[in-house]
CSV table of C-alpha atoms and ligand atoms in Angstrom, one decimal:
chain,number,residue,atom,x,y,z
A,1,MET,CA,-21.0,-80.3,39.2
A,2,ALA,CA,-18.3,-78.0,37.8
A,3,GLU,CA,-16.0,-76.2,40.3
A,4,ALA,CA,-17.3,-73.0,41.9
A,5,LEU,CA,-16.8,-69.8,40.0
A,6,ARG,CA,-14.7,-67.5,42.3
A,7,ILE,CA,-15.5,-63.8,42.2
A,8,GLY,CA,-13.5,-60.8,43.4
A,9,ILE,CA,-15.5,-57.6,43.8
A,10,ALA,CA,-13.6,-54.2,43.8
A,11,GLY,CA,-15.9,-51.4,44.9
A,12,LEU,CA,-18.5,-52.1,47.5
A,13,GLY,CA,-20.7,-48.9,47.2
A,14,THR,CA,-24.2,-48.7,45.8
A,15,VAL,CA,-23.7,-51.3,43.1
A,16,GLY,CA,-20.9,-53.4,44.6
A,17,ALA,CA,-22.8,-54.1,47.9
A,18,SER,CA,-26.0,-54.8,45.9
A,19,VAL,CA,-24.2,-57.3,43.7
A,20,ALA,CA,-22.8,-59.1,46.9
A,21,ARG,CA,-26.3,-59.2,48.3
A,22,VAL,CA,-27.9,-60.6,45.2
A,23,LEU,CA,-25.2,-63.3,44.8
A,24,ARG,CA,-25.9,-64.3,48.4
A,25,ASP,CA,-29.7,-64.1,48.3
A,26,LYS,CA,-30.0,-65.9,44.9
A,27,ALA,CA,-27.2,-68.4,45.4
A,28,ALA,CA,-29.4,-71.5,45.0
A,29,GLU,CA,-31.2,-70.2,41.8
A,30,LEU,CA,-27.9,-69.2,40.3
A,31,THR,CA,-26.3,-72.6,41.0
A,32,ARG,CA,-29.2,-74.3,39.4
A,33,GLN,CA,-29.1,-72.1,36.3
A,34,CYS,CA,-25.3,-72.1,35.9
A,35,GLY,CA,-24.5,-75.6,36.9
A,36,ARG,CA,-22.0,-74.4,39.5
A,37,ASP,CA,-21.8,-72.3,42.6
A,38,ILE,CA,-20.8,-68.7,42.4
A,39,VAL,CA,-18.7,-67.6,45.4
A,40,VAL,CA,-17.3,-64.2,46.4
A,41,THR,CA,-13.8,-65.0,47.5
A,42,ALA,CA,-12.2,-61.5,47.6
A,43,VAL,CA,-13.3,-57.9,48.0
A,44,SER,CA,-11.7,-54.4,47.9
A,45,ALA,CA,-12.9,-50.9,48.8
A,46,ARG,CA,-11.3,-47.9,50.5
A,47,ASP,CA,-12.7,-48.3,54.0
A,48,PRO,CA,-12.4,-51.9,55.5
A,49,LYS,CA,-14.5,-50.9,58.5
A,50,ARG,CA,-17.6,-49.6,56.8
A,51,ASP,CA,-20.7,-51.6,57.2
A,52,ARG,CA,-21.8,-52.7,53.7
A,53,GLY,CA,-25.1,-54.1,54.9
A,54,VAL,CA,-24.2,-57.6,53.7
A,55,ASP,CA,-22.1,-60.2,55.3
A,56,LEU,CA,-19.0,-60.7,53.1
A,57,GLY,CA,-18.3,-63.9,55.0
A,58,SER,CA,-14.9,-65.3,54.4
A,59,ALA,CA,-14.0,-63.1,51.4
A,60,LYS,CA,-10.4,-62.0,51.6
A,61,TRP,CA,-10.0,-58.2,52.0
A,62,PHE,CA,-7.6,-56.3,49.7
A,63,ASP,CA,-6.7,-52.6,50.2
A,64,ASP,CA,-5.5,-52.4,46.7
A,65,PRO,CA,-7.8,-53.5,43.8
A,66,VAL,CA,-4.8,-54.1,41.5
A,67,MET,CA,-3.5,-56.7,44.0
A,68,LEU,CA,-6.9,-58.3,44.1
A,69,ALA,CA,-7.0,-58.4,40.3
A,70,GLU,CA,-3.6,-59.9,40.0
A,71,LYS,CA,-3.1,-62.1,43.1
A,72,ALA,CA,-6.4,-63.2,44.6
A,73,ASP,CA,-7.8,-66.7,44.0
A,74,ILE,CA,-10.5,-65.6,41.6
A,75,ASP,CA,-11.8,-66.4,38.2
A,76,VAL,CA,-13.7,-63.2,37.6
A,77,PHE,CA,-12.8,-59.6,38.6
A,78,VAL,CA,-15.8,-57.4,39.1
A,79,GLU,CA,-14.9,-53.7,38.9
A,80,LEU,CA,-17.5,-51.4,40.6
A,81,ILE,CA,-15.2,-48.5,41.6
A,82,GLY,CA,-15.9,-46.1,38.8
A,83,GLY,CA,-13.8,-43.4,37.0
A,84,ASP,CA,-12.1,-43.5,33.7
A,85,ASP,CA,-8.6,-43.9,35.0
A,86,GLY,CA,-7.0,-44.5,38.4
A,87,PRO,CA,-7.7,-47.8,40.2
A,88,ALA,CA,-10.6,-48.8,37.9
A,89,TRP,CA,-8.4,-48.7,34.8
A,90,SER,CA,-5.3,-50.2,36.4
A,91,SER,CA,-7.1,-53.0,38.1
A,92,VAL,CA,-9.2,-54.0,35.0
A,93,LYS,CA,-6.1,-54.0,32.8
A,94,ALA,CA,-4.2,-56.0,35.4
A,95,ALA,CA,-7.1,-58.6,35.7
A,96,LEU,CA,-7.3,-59.1,31.9
A,97,GLU,CA,-3.5,-59.3,31.6
A,98,ALA,CA,-3.6,-62.0,34.3
A,99,GLY,CA,-6.1,-64.0,32.3
A,100,ARG,CA,-9.1,-63.2,34.5
A,101,HIS,CA,-12.6,-62.6,33.1
A,102,VAL,CA,-13.8,-59.1,33.9
A,103,VAL,CA,-17.3,-57.7,34.6
A,104,THR,CA,-17.7,-53.9,34.9
A,105,ALA,CA,-20.5,-51.3,35.1
A,106,ASN,CA,-18.1,-48.5,34.3
A,107,LYS,CA,-19.1,-46.5,31.2
A,108,ALA,CA,-16.5,-43.8,31.7
A,109,LEU,CA,-13.8,-46.4,31.6
A,110,LEU,CA,-15.1,-48.1,28.5
A,111,ALA,CA,-15.7,-44.8,26.7
A,112,LYS,CA,-12.0,-44.0,27.2
A,113,HIS,CA,-10.2,-47.3,27.2
A,114,GLY,CA,-12.9,-49.8,25.8
A,115,VAL,CA,-11.0,-50.7,22.6
A,116,ALA,CA,-7.7,-51.2,24.4
A,117,LEU,CA,-9.3,-53.4,27.0
A,118,ALA,CA,-11.2,-55.4,24.4
A,119,GLU,CA,-7.9,-56.1,22.6
A,120,ILE,CA,-6.4,-57.4,25.8
A,121,ALA,CA,-9.4,-59.5,26.6
A,122,GLU,CA,-9.5,-61.0,23.1
A,123,ARG,CA,-5.8,-61.7,23.1
A,124,LYS,CA,-6.0,-63.4,26.4
A,125,GLY,CA,-9.2,-65.3,25.5
A,126,VAL,CA,-11.2,-64.0,28.4
A,127,LEU,CA,-14.5,-62.2,28.7
A,128,LEU,CA,-15.1,-58.5,29.3
A,129,ASN,CA,-18.8,-58.1,30.1
A,130,TYR,CA,-20.3,-54.6,30.7
A,131,GLU,CA,-24.1,-54.9,30.5
A,132,ALA,CA,-24.6,-52.5,33.4
A,133,ALA,CA,-22.5,-49.8,31.8
A,134,VAL,CA,-25.3,-48.7,29.4
A,135,ALA,CA,-28.8,-48.1,30.7
A,136,GLY,CA,-28.3,-50.0,34.0
A,137,GLY,CA,-30.7,-52.9,34.2
A,138,ILE,CA,-31.8,-52.9,30.5
A,139,PRO,CA,-30.1,-55.7,28.6
A,140,VAL,CA,-29.2,-53.6,25.6
A,141,ILE,CA,-25.6,-54.8,25.2
A,142,LYS,CA,-26.7,-58.5,25.0
A,143,THR,CA,-29.5,-57.5,22.6
A,144,MET,CA,-27.1,-55.7,20.3
A,145,ARG,CA,-24.2,-58.0,20.6
A,146,GLU,CA,-25.9,-61.3,20.5
A,147,ALA,CA,-29.6,-61.2,19.6
A,148,MET,CA,-29.2,-59.0,16.5
A,149,ALA,CA,-26.6,-60.9,14.5
A,150,GLY,CA,-26.9,-60.2,10.8
A,151,ASN,CA,-28.9,-57.0,11.3
A,152,GLN,CA,-27.5,-53.8,10.0
A,153,VAL,CA,-28.2,-51.0,12.4
A,154,THR,CA,-29.2,-47.7,10.8
A,155,ARG,CA,-29.9,-45.7,14.0
A,156,VAL,CA,-29.7,-46.2,17.7
A,157,PHE,CA,-31.1,-43.6,20.1
A,158,GLY,CA,-32.2,-43.4,23.7
A,159,ILE,CA,-32.9,-41.8,27.0
A,160,LEU,CA,-29.7,-42.8,28.8
A,161,ASN,CA,-29.7,-40.5,31.8
A,162,GLY,CA,-32.3,-40.9,34.5
A,163,THR,CA,-31.5,-37.5,36.1
A,164,CYS,CA,-32.2,-35.5,32.9
A,165,ASN,CA,-35.4,-37.5,32.2
A,166,TYR,CA,-36.6,-37.0,35.7
A,167,ILE,CA,-36.1,-33.2,35.5
A,168,LEU,CA,-37.7,-32.9,32.1
A,169,THR,CA,-40.7,-35.1,33.2
A,170,ARG,CA,-41.3,-33.0,36.3
A,171,MET,CA,-40.9,-29.7,34.4
A,172,GLU,CA,-43.6,-30.8,32.0
A,173,ALA,CA,-46.0,-32.3,34.6
A,174,GLU,CA,-45.7,-29.6,37.2
A,175,GLY,CA,-44.8,-26.5,35.2
A,176,ILE,CA,-41.8,-25.7,37.4
A,177,SER,CA,-38.5,-24.2,36.3
A,178,PHE,CA,-35.3,-26.2,35.5
A,179,ASP,CA,-33.5,-24.8,38.5
A,180,ALA,CA,-36.3,-25.6,40.9
A,181,CYS,CA,-36.6,-29.1,39.5
A,182,LEU,CA,-32.8,-29.7,39.8
A,183,LYS,CA,-32.8,-28.6,43.4
A,184,ASP,CA,-35.6,-31.0,44.2
A,185,ALA,CA,-33.9,-33.8,42.3
A,186,GLN,CA,-30.7,-33.2,44.4
A,187,ARG,CA,-32.8,-33.2,47.6
A,188,LEU,CA,-34.4,-36.6,46.7
A,189,GLY,CA,-31.1,-38.1,45.6
A,190,TYR,CA,-31.9,-38.3,41.9
A,191,ALA,CA,-29.1,-35.8,41.0
A,192,GLU,CA,-25.5,-35.4,42.3
A,193,ALA,CA,-24.4,-32.4,44.3
A,194,ASP,CA,-22.4,-31.4,41.2
A,195,PRO,CA,-24.9,-32.3,38.5
A,196,THR,CA,-22.9,-31.0,35.5
A,197,PHE,CA,-21.8,-34.4,34.3
A,198,ASP,CA,-25.4,-35.6,34.0
A,199,ILE,CA,-27.3,-32.4,32.9
A,200,GLU,CA,-24.7,-31.3,30.4
A,201,GLY,CA,-25.0,-34.7,28.6
A,202,HIS,CA,-21.5,-36.2,29.3
A,203,ASP,CA,-22.9,-39.3,31.0
A,204,THR,CA,-25.3,-39.9,28.0
A,205,ALA,CA,-22.3,-39.4,25.7
A,206,HIS,CA,-20.2,-42.1,27.4
A,207,LYS,CA,-23.1,-44.6,27.0
A,208,LEU,CA,-23.8,-43.5,23.5
A,209,SER,CA,-20.2,-44.0,22.4
A,210,ILE,CA,-20.4,-47.7,23.5
A,211,LEU,CA,-23.7,-48.2,21.6
A,212,THR,CA,-22.2,-46.6,18.5
A,213,SER,CA,-19.4,-49.0,18.5
A,214,LEU,CA,-21.7,-52.0,18.9
A,215,ALA,CA,-24.1,-50.6,16.2
A,216,PHE,CA,-21.6,-49.7,13.5
A,217,GLY,CA,-18.5,-51.7,14.3
A,218,THR,CA,-16.4,-48.6,14.8
A,219,LYS,CA,-13.8,-47.7,17.4
A,220,ILE,CA,-15.2,-45.8,20.4
A,221,ALA,CA,-15.0,-42.1,19.8
A,222,ALA,CA,-16.5,-40.5,23.0
A,223,SER,CA,-14.8,-37.2,22.5
A,224,ASP,CA,-16.2,-36.8,19.0
A,225,ILE,CA,-19.8,-36.4,20.2
A,226,TYR,CA,-21.9,-33.3,19.6
A,227,LEU,CA,-23.1,-32.2,23.0
A,228,GLU,CA,-25.8,-30.0,24.4
A,229,GLY,CA,-27.3,-30.4,27.8
A,230,ILE,CA,-30.8,-29.5,29.2
A,231,SER,CA,-29.9,-26.6,31.4
A,232,ASN,CA,-31.3,-24.0,28.9
A,233,ILE,CA,-34.7,-25.7,28.5
A,234,THR,CA,-37.4,-23.4,29.7
A,235,GLN,CA,-41.1,-23.7,30.5
A,236,ALA,CA,-41.8,-21.8,27.3
A,237,ASP,CA,-40.1,-24.6,25.3
A,238,ILE,CA,-42.0,-27.3,27.1
A,239,ARG,CA,-45.3,-25.5,26.6
A,240,ALA,CA,-44.7,-24.8,23.0
A,241,ALA,CA,-43.6,-28.4,22.4
A,242,ALA,CA,-46.8,-29.7,24.0
A,243,GLU,CA,-49.0,-27.4,21.9
A,244,LEU,CA,-47.3,-28.7,18.7
A,245,GLY,CA,-47.7,-32.3,19.7
A,246,TYR,CA,-44.1,-32.9,21.0
A,247,ARG,CA,-42.3,-33.7,24.2
A,248,ILE,CA,-38.7,-32.7,25.0
A,249,LYS,CA,-36.3,-35.5,25.9
A,250,LEU,CA,-32.5,-35.5,26.2
A,251,LEU,CA,-31.6,-38.1,23.6
A,252,GLY,CA,-28.3,-39.7,22.6
A,253,VAL,CA,-28.5,-40.5,18.9
A,254,ALA,CA,-26.1,-42.4,16.7
A,255,GLN,CA,-27.0,-42.6,13.0
A,256,ARG,CA,-25.4,-43.8,9.9
A,257,THR,CA,-25.4,-41.0,7.2
A,258,ASP,CA,-23.9,-40.7,3.7
A,259,SER,CA,-21.0,-38.6,5.1
A,260,GLY,CA,-20.2,-40.8,8.1
A,261,ILE,CA,-21.7,-41.5,11.5
A,262,GLU,CA,-23.5,-38.8,13.5
A,263,GLN,CA,-23.2,-39.0,17.3
A,264,ARG,CA,-25.1,-36.4,19.1
A,265,VAL,CA,-26.5,-35.7,22.5
A,266,HIS,CA,-29.0,-32.9,22.8
A,267,PRO,CA,-32.5,-31.9,23.9
A,268,THR,CA,-34.8,-33.3,21.3
A,269,MET,CA,-38.5,-33.0,20.4
A,270,VAL,CA,-40.2,-36.4,19.9
A,271,PRO,CA,-43.8,-36.8,18.9
A,272,THR,CA,-46.0,-37.1,22.0
A,273,ALA,CA,-47.6,-40.2,20.6
A,274,SER,CA,-44.3,-42.0,20.1
A,275,VAL,CA,-43.3,-44.8,22.4
A,276,ILE,CA,-40.1,-43.1,23.6
A,277,ALA,CA,-42.1,-40.0,24.6
A,278,GLN,CA,-44.0,-42.2,27.2
A,279,VAL,CA,-40.7,-43.0,29.0
A,280,HIS,CA,-41.0,-40.9,32.2
A,281,GLY,CA,-39.0,-40.1,35.3
A,282,VAL,CA,-35.7,-41.9,36.0
A,283,THR,CA,-36.6,-44.7,33.5
A,284,ASN,CA,-34.2,-45.2,30.6
A,285,ALA,CA,-35.0,-46.4,27.0
A,286,VAL,CA,-33.0,-47.5,24.0
A,287,ALA,CA,-34.5,-47.7,20.5
A,288,ILE,CA,-32.6,-49.7,17.8
A,289,GLU,CA,-33.5,-49.5,14.1
A,290,THR,CA,-32.2,-52.2,11.8
A,291,ASP,CA,-32.8,-53.4,8.3
A,292,ILE,CA,-34.2,-56.8,9.3
A,293,LEU,CA,-35.9,-56.2,12.6
A,294,GLY,CA,-37.3,-52.7,12.1
A,295,GLU,CA,-37.5,-50.6,15.3
A,296,LEU,CA,-37.0,-52.2,18.7
A,297,LEU,CA,-37.5,-50.3,21.9
A,298,LEU,CA,-36.2,-51.5,25.3
A,299,SER,CA,-37.1,-49.6,28.4
A,300,GLY,CA,-36.6,-50.0,32.1
A,301,PRO,CA,-34.6,-49.0,35.2
A,302,GLY,CA,-31.4,-47.4,34.1
A,303,ALA,CA,-29.7,-47.0,37.6
A,304,GLY,CA,-30.0,-47.9,41.2
A,305,GLY,CA,-28.3,-50.6,43.2
A,306,ASN,CA,-30.7,-53.5,42.4
A,307,ALA,CA,-31.3,-52.8,38.8
A,308,THR,CA,-27.6,-52.4,38.1
A,309,ALA,CA,-26.7,-55.5,40.2
A,310,SER,CA,-29.2,-57.4,38.0
A,311,ALA,CA,-27.1,-56.7,34.9
A,312,VAL,CA,-23.8,-57.3,36.7
A,313,VAL,CA,-25.1,-60.7,38.0
A,314,GLY,CA,-26.4,-61.6,34.6
A,315,ASP,CA,-22.8,-60.9,33.2
A,316,ILE,CA,-21.3,-63.1,36.0
A,317,ALA,CA,-23.8,-65.9,35.3
A,318,ASP,CA,-22.9,-65.8,31.6
A,319,ILE,CA,-19.3,-66.4,32.6
A,320,ALA,CA,-20.3,-69.2,34.9
A,321,LYS,CA,-22.2,-70.9,32.0
A,322,SER,CA,-19.4,-70.3,29.4
A,323,ARG,CA,-16.9,-73.1,28.7
A,324,PRO,CA,-13.5,-72.7,27.0
A,325,GLY,CA,-14.1,-72.4,23.3
A,326,PHE,CA,-17.8,-71.7,23.8
A,327,GLN,CA,-18.1,-68.0,24.6
A,328,HIS,CA,-20.2,-65.2,23.3
A,329,GLY,CA,-17.8,-63.6,20.8
A,330,PRO,CA,-15.9,-60.4,20.6
A,331,VAL,CA,-16.4,-57.6,23.2
A,332,PHE,CA,-17.9,-55.0,20.9
A,333,GLY,CA,-19.6,-57.5,18.5
A,334,TRP,CA,-16.6,-57.4,16.0
A,335,PRO,CA,-13.0,-58.4,16.9
A,336,ALA,CA,-11.4,-55.4,18.5
A,337,LYS,CA,-8.6,-55.3,15.9
A,338,GLU,CA,-11.1,-55.1,13.1
A,339,LEU,CA,-13.1,-52.2,14.5
A,340,LYS,CA,-13.1,-49.5,11.8
A,341,PRO,CA,-11.9,-46.0,12.5
A,342,TYR,CA,-14.8,-43.7,13.4
A,343,LYS,CA,-15.7,-41.4,10.5
A,344,LYS,CA,-17.5,-38.4,11.9
A,345,ALA,CA,-20.4,-36.8,10.1
A,346,GLN,CA,-20.3,-33.1,10.3
A,347,MET,CA,-23.0,-31.7,12.6
A,348,ARG,CA,-23.7,-28.9,10.1
A,349,SER,CA,-24.9,-31.5,7.6
A,350,HIS,CA,-27.3,-33.1,10.0
A,351,ALA,CA,-30.7,-33.2,8.4
A,352,GLY,CA,-34.0,-33.1,10.2
A,353,GLY,CA,-36.9,-30.9,11.4
A,354,TYR,CA,-36.3,-28.0,13.8
A,355,PHE,CA,-38.2,-26.1,16.4
A,356,ILE,CA,-37.1,-22.5,16.7
A,357,ARG,CA,-38.4,-20.2,19.4
A,358,LEU,CA,-37.7,-16.5,18.9
A,359,THR,CA,-38.5,-13.6,21.3
A,360,VAL,CA,-38.7,-10.5,19.1
A,361,HIS,CA,-39.6,-6.8,19.3
A,362,ASP,CA,-43.3,-6.3,18.6
A,363,ARG,CA,-42.7,-4.2,15.5
A,364,ILE,CA,-44.3,-4.2,12.0
A,365,GLY,CA,-42.2,-6.2,9.5
A,366,VAL,CA,-40.5,-8.6,12.0
A,367,PHE,CA,-42.6,-11.6,11.1
A,368,ALA,CA,-42.0,-11.0,7.3
A,369,ALA,CA,-38.2,-10.5,7.9
A,370,ILE,CA,-38.1,-13.9,9.8
A,371,ALA,CA,-40.0,-15.6,7.0
A,372,LYS,CA,-37.6,-14.1,4.4
A,373,ARG,CA,-34.5,-15.3,6.2
A,374,MET,CA,-36.0,-18.8,6.3
A,375,ALA,CA,-36.8,-18.7,2.6
A,376,ASP,CA,-33.3,-17.3,1.7
A,377,ASN,CA,-31.8,-20.4,3.3
A,378,ASP,CA,-34.2,-22.8,1.5
A,379,ILE,CA,-36.0,-23.7,4.7
A,380,SER,CA,-39.5,-24.8,4.2
A,381,LEU,CA,-41.8,-24.1,7.2
A,382,GLU,CA,-44.3,-26.5,8.6
A,383,SER,CA,-45.7,-23.7,10.8
A,384,ILE,CA,-44.9,-20.2,12.0
A,385,VAL,CA,-47.0,-18.8,14.8
A,386,GLN,CA,-46.9,-15.6,16.8
A,387,GLN,CA,-47.9,-16.5,20.3
A,388,ALA,CA,-50.5,-14.2,21.8
A,389,ALA,CA,-50.3,-15.7,25.2
A,390,GLY,CA,-46.8,-16.2,26.7
A,391,ALA,CA,-45.4,-13.0,25.2
A,392,GLU,CA,-43.2,-11.6,27.9
A,393,THR,CA,-44.2,-7.9,27.6
A,394,GLU,CA,-46.3,-5.5,25.5
A,395,ALA,CA,-43.2,-4.7,23.5
A,396,GLN,CA,-42.1,-8.2,22.6
A,397,LYS,CA,-43.7,-11.3,21.2
A,398,THR,CA,-42.7,-14.9,20.8
A,399,VAL,CA,-42.5,-16.5,17.4
A,400,ILE,CA,-42.4,-20.2,17.1
A,401,LEU,CA,-41.3,-21.9,13.9
A,402,VAL,CA,-41.3,-25.6,13.0
A,403,THR,CA,-39.4,-26.5,9.9
A,404,HIS,CA,-39.7,-29.4,7.5
A,405,GLU,CA,-36.5,-31.4,7.0
A,406,THR,CA,-33.6,-29.1,6.5
A,407,THR,CA,-29.9,-29.0,7.5
A,408,GLU,CA,-28.2,-27.7,10.6
A,409,ALA,CA,-26.1,-25.4,8.5
A,410,ALA,CA,-29.2,-23.7,6.9
A,411,VAL,CA,-30.9,-23.3,10.3
A,412,ARG,CA,-27.8,-21.8,11.9
A,413,LYS,CA,-27.4,-19.4,9.0
A,414,ALA,CA,-31.0,-18.3,9.1
A,415,VAL,CA,-30.9,-17.8,12.9
A,416,ASP,CA,-27.6,-15.9,12.6
A,417,GLY,CA,-29.3,-13.7,10.0
A,418,ILE,CA,-32.3,-13.0,12.2
A,419,THR,CA,-30.0,-12.1,15.1
A,420,LYS,CA,-28.0,-9.7,12.9
A,421,ASP,CA,-31.3,-8.1,11.7
A,422,GLY,CA,-31.7,-6.9,15.3
A,423,HIS,CA,-35.2,-8.2,15.8
A,424,LEU,CA,-34.4,-10.4,18.8
A,425,THR,CA,-34.8,-9.4,22.4
A,426,ASP,CA,-33.5,-12.7,23.8
A,427,LYS,CA,-31.2,-15.6,22.8
A,428,PRO,CA,-32.9,-17.8,20.1
A,429,GLN,CA,-33.8,-21.3,21.1
A,430,VAL,CA,-33.3,-24.1,18.6
A,431,ILE,CA,-34.3,-27.7,19.3
A,432,ARG,CA,-34.0,-30.6,16.9
A,433,ILE,CA,-36.9,-32.8,16.1
A,434,GLU,CA,-36.3,-36.5,16.0
A,435,ARG,CA,-38.4,-39.0,14.0
A,436,ALA,CA,-39.7,-41.7,16.4
A,437,GLU,CA,-42.4,-44.3,16.0
B,501,LIG,N1,-25.1,-46.3,41.0
B,501,LIG,C1,-25.8,-46.6,39.9
B,501,LIG,O1,-27.0,-46.5,39.9
B,501,LIG,C2,-25.0,-47.1,38.7
B,501,LIG,C3,-25.7,-47.4,37.5
B,501,LIG,C4,-25.0,-47.9,36.4
B,501,LIG,C5,-23.6,-48.0,36.5
B,501,LIG,N2,-22.9,-47.6,37.6
B,501,LIG,C6,-21.5,-47.6,37.7
B,501,LIG,O2,-21.1,-48.5,38.7
B,501,LIG,C7,-19.8,-48.1,39.2
B,501,LIG,C8,-19.9,-48.0,40.7
B,501,LIG,O3,-20.9,-47.0,41.0
B,501,LIG,P1,-21.5,-46.8,42.5
B,501,LIG,O4,-22.7,-45.9,42.4
B,501,LIG,O5,-21.7,-48.1,43.2
B,501,LIG,O6,-20.3,-46.0,43.2
B,501,LIG,P2,-20.1,-45.7,44.7
B,501,LIG,O7,-21.3,-46.0,45.5
B,501,LIG,O8,-19.4,-44.4,44.8
B,501,LIG,O9,-19.0,-46.9,45.1
B,501,LIG,C9,-17.7,-46.9,44.7
B,501,LIG,C10,-16.9,-47.9,45.5
B,501,LIG,O10,-15.6,-47.9,45.1
B,501,LIG,C11,-14.7,-47.9,46.2
B,501,LIG,N3,-13.4,-47.3,45.9
B,501,LIG,C12,-13.2,-46.0,45.5
B,501,LIG,N4,-11.9,-45.9,45.3
B,501,LIG,C13,-11.3,-47.1,45.6
B,501,LIG,C14,-9.9,-47.5,45.5
B,501,LIG,N5,-8.9,-46.7,45.2
B,501,LIG,N6,-9.7,-48.8,45.8
B,501,LIG,C15,-10.7,-49.7,46.2
B,501,LIG,N7,-12.0,-49.3,46.2
B,501,LIG,C16,-12.3,-48.0,45.9
B,501,LIG,C17,-15.4,-47.2,47.3
B,501,LIG,O11,-14.9,-47.6,48.6
B,501,LIG,P3,-15.6,-47.0,50.0
B,501,LIG,O12,-17.0,-47.5,50.0
B,501,LIG,O13,-14.7,-47.7,51.0
B,501,LIG,O14,-15.4,-45.6,49.9
B,501,LIG,C18,-16.9,-47.7,47.0
B,501,LIG,O15,-17.1,-48.8,47.7
B,501,LIG,C19,-19.5,-46.8,38.5
B,501,LIG,O16,-18.6,-47.1,37.4
B,501,LIG,C20,-20.8,-46.3,38.0
B,501,LIG,O17,-20.7,-45.5,36.8
B,501,LIG,C21,-23.6,-47.1,38.7
């Protein structure tokens, strides 16, 4: 049997402790599958006294993860600290420079430094595996990087943040407000004390930026993503969506267009009958559209100790099975030095259907004025309805418009015009509609 693969784990929190536990509990199966033992020989965290709920046996303790990365007797450095800089960045870089394979679950780190780290890994001939960084336990990286060779991806989109999907699911199922839902999600541990990063779409954007690079062979461009969170979604939107045959989801979407690549994260209406609309609660899903395969949808647990550990252990097992000269290819599917610069498509040229909800003064002529603004901007309407129920007061009414395919620029111009006309009593709501099977 080959020599044991020696693992160093930096970060022993939710994911790190779960990884240590799975490696211990599944040792016999992993040895049979990989043809060698996998042994944790070194660990690092902040507090050496904290009970991690798993016996770390004879693993050597390091206060400093960089020292572990550089000096420990390990073959693989597993980074489960988190954060886009600081100890995660310096230790992963040090491990790769020292010629050690790296496994990480850290999307923030890859969104910021992924290309630089991939260049080091490829230069050193070591593996940088990061399955758990996108959609937790769902094997989307492997699928895109290895199982779809030869396919040209046209669009990749998904529900990549369990907190947002949990909130939107409960808002729809129970008719409660965003704020009430968020408070409950925090109480139940599904949302952070400071939820901004999740609900404003930043976490989804980090994951999307990695998928974009894999899909289109471009450099990661996480700061070039159009971003809108879910905090302004109301019960009125959710009810109107349901009446029209749609469900609202926070999607990350990357799409090839004639003018470049669109990367956008925003609340999106998807047809209620589509597969992605059936993804509820904290579950994640990723849809990949390609020229050869058509549309593939992967769904499953996107977070949590065990689900994330499953992906991390899968990455470790791949390294245990790999032999020099027989590895799974470049980190982002294409050699890092050949990744193309990211050419951003302007959001204003995004084309698609739109849902527009307007709260207007209940006056004669308002309906006609709205229709005229739409026509003036060449927007063809699938429907325009004045809601009898749901209107907030006697003096105001709700008007819901659904457009056929048009551009973001046209919609913004039309809505600006309606706002200037002075008919609105509240902020207009615009939600993009996404085609989904
Ligand atoms: N949790 C999930 O469901 C999930 C899902 C997918 C991906 N991820 C990713 O997995 C990574 C870890 O997440 P987590 O939820 O496990 O985080 P966590 O529970 O907060 O654990 C972080 C660990 O890092 C250690 N740490 C912090 N600063 C350190 C330093 N300077 N030196 C050494 N160790 C240090 C902490 O030590 P102490 O314990 O001593 O404080 C802790 O053990 C993140 O990149 C996250 O984005 C998490």
